[in-house]
């Protein structure tokens, strides 16, 4: 039996991205006085998916009714805007257009209208002339405008979660890569690459691109593996061509939204991301190859099954990745004036996409818990938008698991331990 003092913390969070930090933030809010430690392998927060994305506050229009994505994105978008207002973080609610450029896309666009309305979102249908009222340089057969979409600086949000956690007494250790997890009847002991040991009642795994590996370290079979998909961007040299956010109609066979045009909080316009297999989990460039990681991806039967099922789409994405002229031609469907010279390479991101053994790309957020552990196994887009509700749900599960060790939340007065 461990005494309370023998634990280094009550809840240990692995991962200082927006999901891990939001979880730590929720713990300090819902159960003040809980001893929370976050271990992050990089020397600062938000160095991976959280700091390398499109920066879009998604409305929730795309997601199946009843899914966690739909529930958390609709609620999370509104909460995130409030959070940005409260903490003075750059953001803007601009609305966005989803534009059909081919007849075959019209039924899918119409289905999105129905879905958006079912979610209670402000959706307006537009003809070609109305599209140009919003976006004078964009062309399409029809479009919809969703009023609640916006942009924000997700890195700044993550940094703010981190500072709120430390102000509330939580600890965040950077440069602390978890390399081993020892599960005991009383909880977990993790070891970092530099030999520190941290003992906790509950481990929360928010390791993003490495979440399946951390689950395996803890002895929990996640049932899925992370297959990394790089998303490459260009920056538009003539940002005046795009006023806000312009998306194509997504292909329902994929969880990715297709190359879009995004005017960020700083006024720059990014074009992307595509979706190409990455040869390393942090393979931000096509030259980055990690043979061990690649071998593990190829050893997962689901990887071959997605390749067989989606080879045609994948080949198109690879071609547009390797050929700037092919990429430009694809963008011209939405923005006919764009030229190759207008597109300047910009840093890429890598998505942590969970894939089941049978090749299914896990569509919804996936959170699993077991004694002493809670694992966030799939938190792709719109998890940054939905970070506040996701963090609360993960924190709720972590507190239940902590209570199972005989722990009760400390009594607090005015947010301080008494
Ligand atoms: C190209 C792209 C575009 C996107 N666009 C959007 C968008 O517009 N809107 C939106 O809402 N979402 C978007 N997303 C999704 C969003 O970025 C992610 O859902 C979100 O950032 C996930 O956060 P996370 O904390 O789970 O992961 P991450 O931000 O990847 O954080 C995981 C952290 O865990 C750390 N870690 C891993 N292993 C260990 C270990 N062993 N020990 C210690 N630390 C470890 C990593 O260093 C990392 O910092 C996009 C994603 C990508 C890649």
XYZ file of C-alpha atoms and ligand atoms in Angstrom, residues 13-22 38-58 63 73 80 150-152 154 158 173-180 191-193 205-211 213-214 217 229-233 247 257 260 262 272-274 282 284 347-352 365 376 378-387 390, ligand 1:
146
model
C -0.300 13.499 -18.142
C 2.020 12.502 -20.982
C 2.028 15.096 -23.773
C 2.149 18.875 -23.777
C -0.012 19.368 -26.848
C -3.393 21.064 -26.650
C -5.201 17.873 -25.505
C -2.794 17.035 -22.674
C -2.656 20.635 -21.482
C -6.421 21.029 -21.700
C 2.605 16.972 -17.331
C 5.634 15.387 -18.995
C 6.470 16.676 -22.472
C 9.433 15.396 -24.445
C 10.071 18.659 -26.306
C 11.468 21.832 -24.719
C 8.174 23.672 -24.970
C 4.458 23.087 -25.549
C 2.651 22.573 -28.865
C 5.655 21.527 -30.965
C 3.785 18.869 -32.970
C 0.197 18.720 -34.247
C -0.963 21.601 -32.051
C 1.600 24.001 -33.484
C 1.426 22.741 -37.085
C -2.146 22.907 -38.268
C -4.590 25.118 -40.175
C -5.627 27.109 -37.113
C -9.328 26.718 -37.928
C -12.025 26.739 -35.262
C -14.311 24.171 -36.873
C -19.387 15.264 -38.241
C -16.731 20.497 -31.910
C -12.857 28.253 -27.397
C -13.247 30.938 -37.316
C -9.492 30.992 -36.850
C -7.279 31.178 -33.818
C -3.807 27.181 -31.115
C -1.944 25.677 -25.397
C 8.302 19.316 -17.183
C 9.721 19.841 -20.644
C 12.497 17.733 -22.164
C 10.962 14.741 -20.343
C 10.363 11.882 -22.748
C 8.587 8.903 -21.192
C 10.401 5.740 -22.245
C 9.043 3.154 -19.793
C 10.708 6.576 -16.363
C 11.937 9.361 -18.595
C 14.855 9.210 -21.028
C -1.772 9.373 -22.354
C -2.122 12.379 -24.674
C 0.985 11.581 -26.717
C -0.556 12.346 -30.119
C 1.621 10.774 -32.821
C 3.015 8.351 -30.197
C -0.196 7.560 -28.309
C 3.227 3.326 -28.353
C 2.624 4.863 -24.925
C 4.354 0.754 -22.881
C -0.227 11.366 -42.694
C 1.751 14.471 -43.610
C -0.209 17.555 -44.583
C 1.778 19.927 -46.775
C 1.016 23.613 -47.153
C -13.046 24.621 -48.459
C -11.174 17.765 -45.480
C -8.425 24.488 -48.446
C -7.227 29.655 -44.951
C -3.368 22.926 -47.913
C -3.021 20.496 -46.322
C -2.919 17.500 -48.621
C 7.455 13.314 -37.061
C 7.634 16.898 -41.585
C 5.983 24.129 -43.001
C 4.004 20.881 -42.986
C 2.151 19.096 -40.186
C 1.703 15.376 -39.552
C -1.685 13.977 -38.502
C -1.865 11.192 -35.946
C -12.254 10.659 -31.182
C -6.475 9.338 -25.926
C -7.407 9.201 -31.743
C -7.554 12.974 -31.508
C -7.277 14.268 -35.065
C -8.990 17.400 -36.388
C -11.116 18.989 -34.923
C -9.488 18.073 -31.585
C -7.814 21.473 -31.275
C -11.225 23.144 -31.672
C -12.764 20.643 -29.263
C -9.893 20.724 -26.771
C -12.158 16.692 -24.650
C -1.983 19.399 -40.883
C -2.983 19.487 -39.777
C -4.041 20.395 -39.835
C -4.973 20.473 -38.803
N -5.921 21.463 -38.808
C -6.744 21.598 -37.735
C -7.639 22.691 -37.659
O -7.647 23.577 -38.508
N -8.505 22.756 -36.598
C -8.498 21.799 -35.598
O -9.302 21.892 -34.676
N -7.625 20.769 -35.638
C -6.735 20.679 -36.665
N -5.821 19.669 -36.692
C -5.833 18.685 -35.604
C -5.157 19.216 -34.346
O -3.952 19.861 -34.624
C -4.927 18.037 -33.417
O -6.149 17.345 -33.281
C -4.455 18.447 -32.029
O -3.378 19.340 -32.114
C -4.060 17.206 -31.256
O -3.445 17.615 -30.058
P -2.656 16.571 -29.171
O -2.323 17.261 -27.924
O -3.459 15.309 -29.121
O -1.372 16.178 -30.034
P 0.033 16.921 -30.185
O -0.129 18.368 -30.385
O 0.761 16.173 -31.263
O 0.739 16.701 -28.796
C 1.213 15.455 -28.350
C 2.427 15.740 -27.505
O 2.887 14.548 -26.891
C 4.296 14.622 -26.810
N 4.808 13.268 -26.618
C 4.684 12.222 -27.453
N 5.289 11.141 -26.934
C 5.783 11.501 -25.731
C 6.505 10.811 -24.726
N 6.831 9.511 -24.858
N 6.886 11.485 -23.608
C 6.571 12.801 -23.447
N 5.887 13.506 -24.397
C 5.494 12.861 -25.517
C 4.684 15.245 -28.134
O 6.001 15.791 -28.105
C 3.598 16.269 -28.330
O 3.968 17.550 -27.861
C -4.867 19.582 -37.704
C -3.797 18.672 -37.634
C -2.853 18.646 -38.633
C -1.677 17.724 -38.500
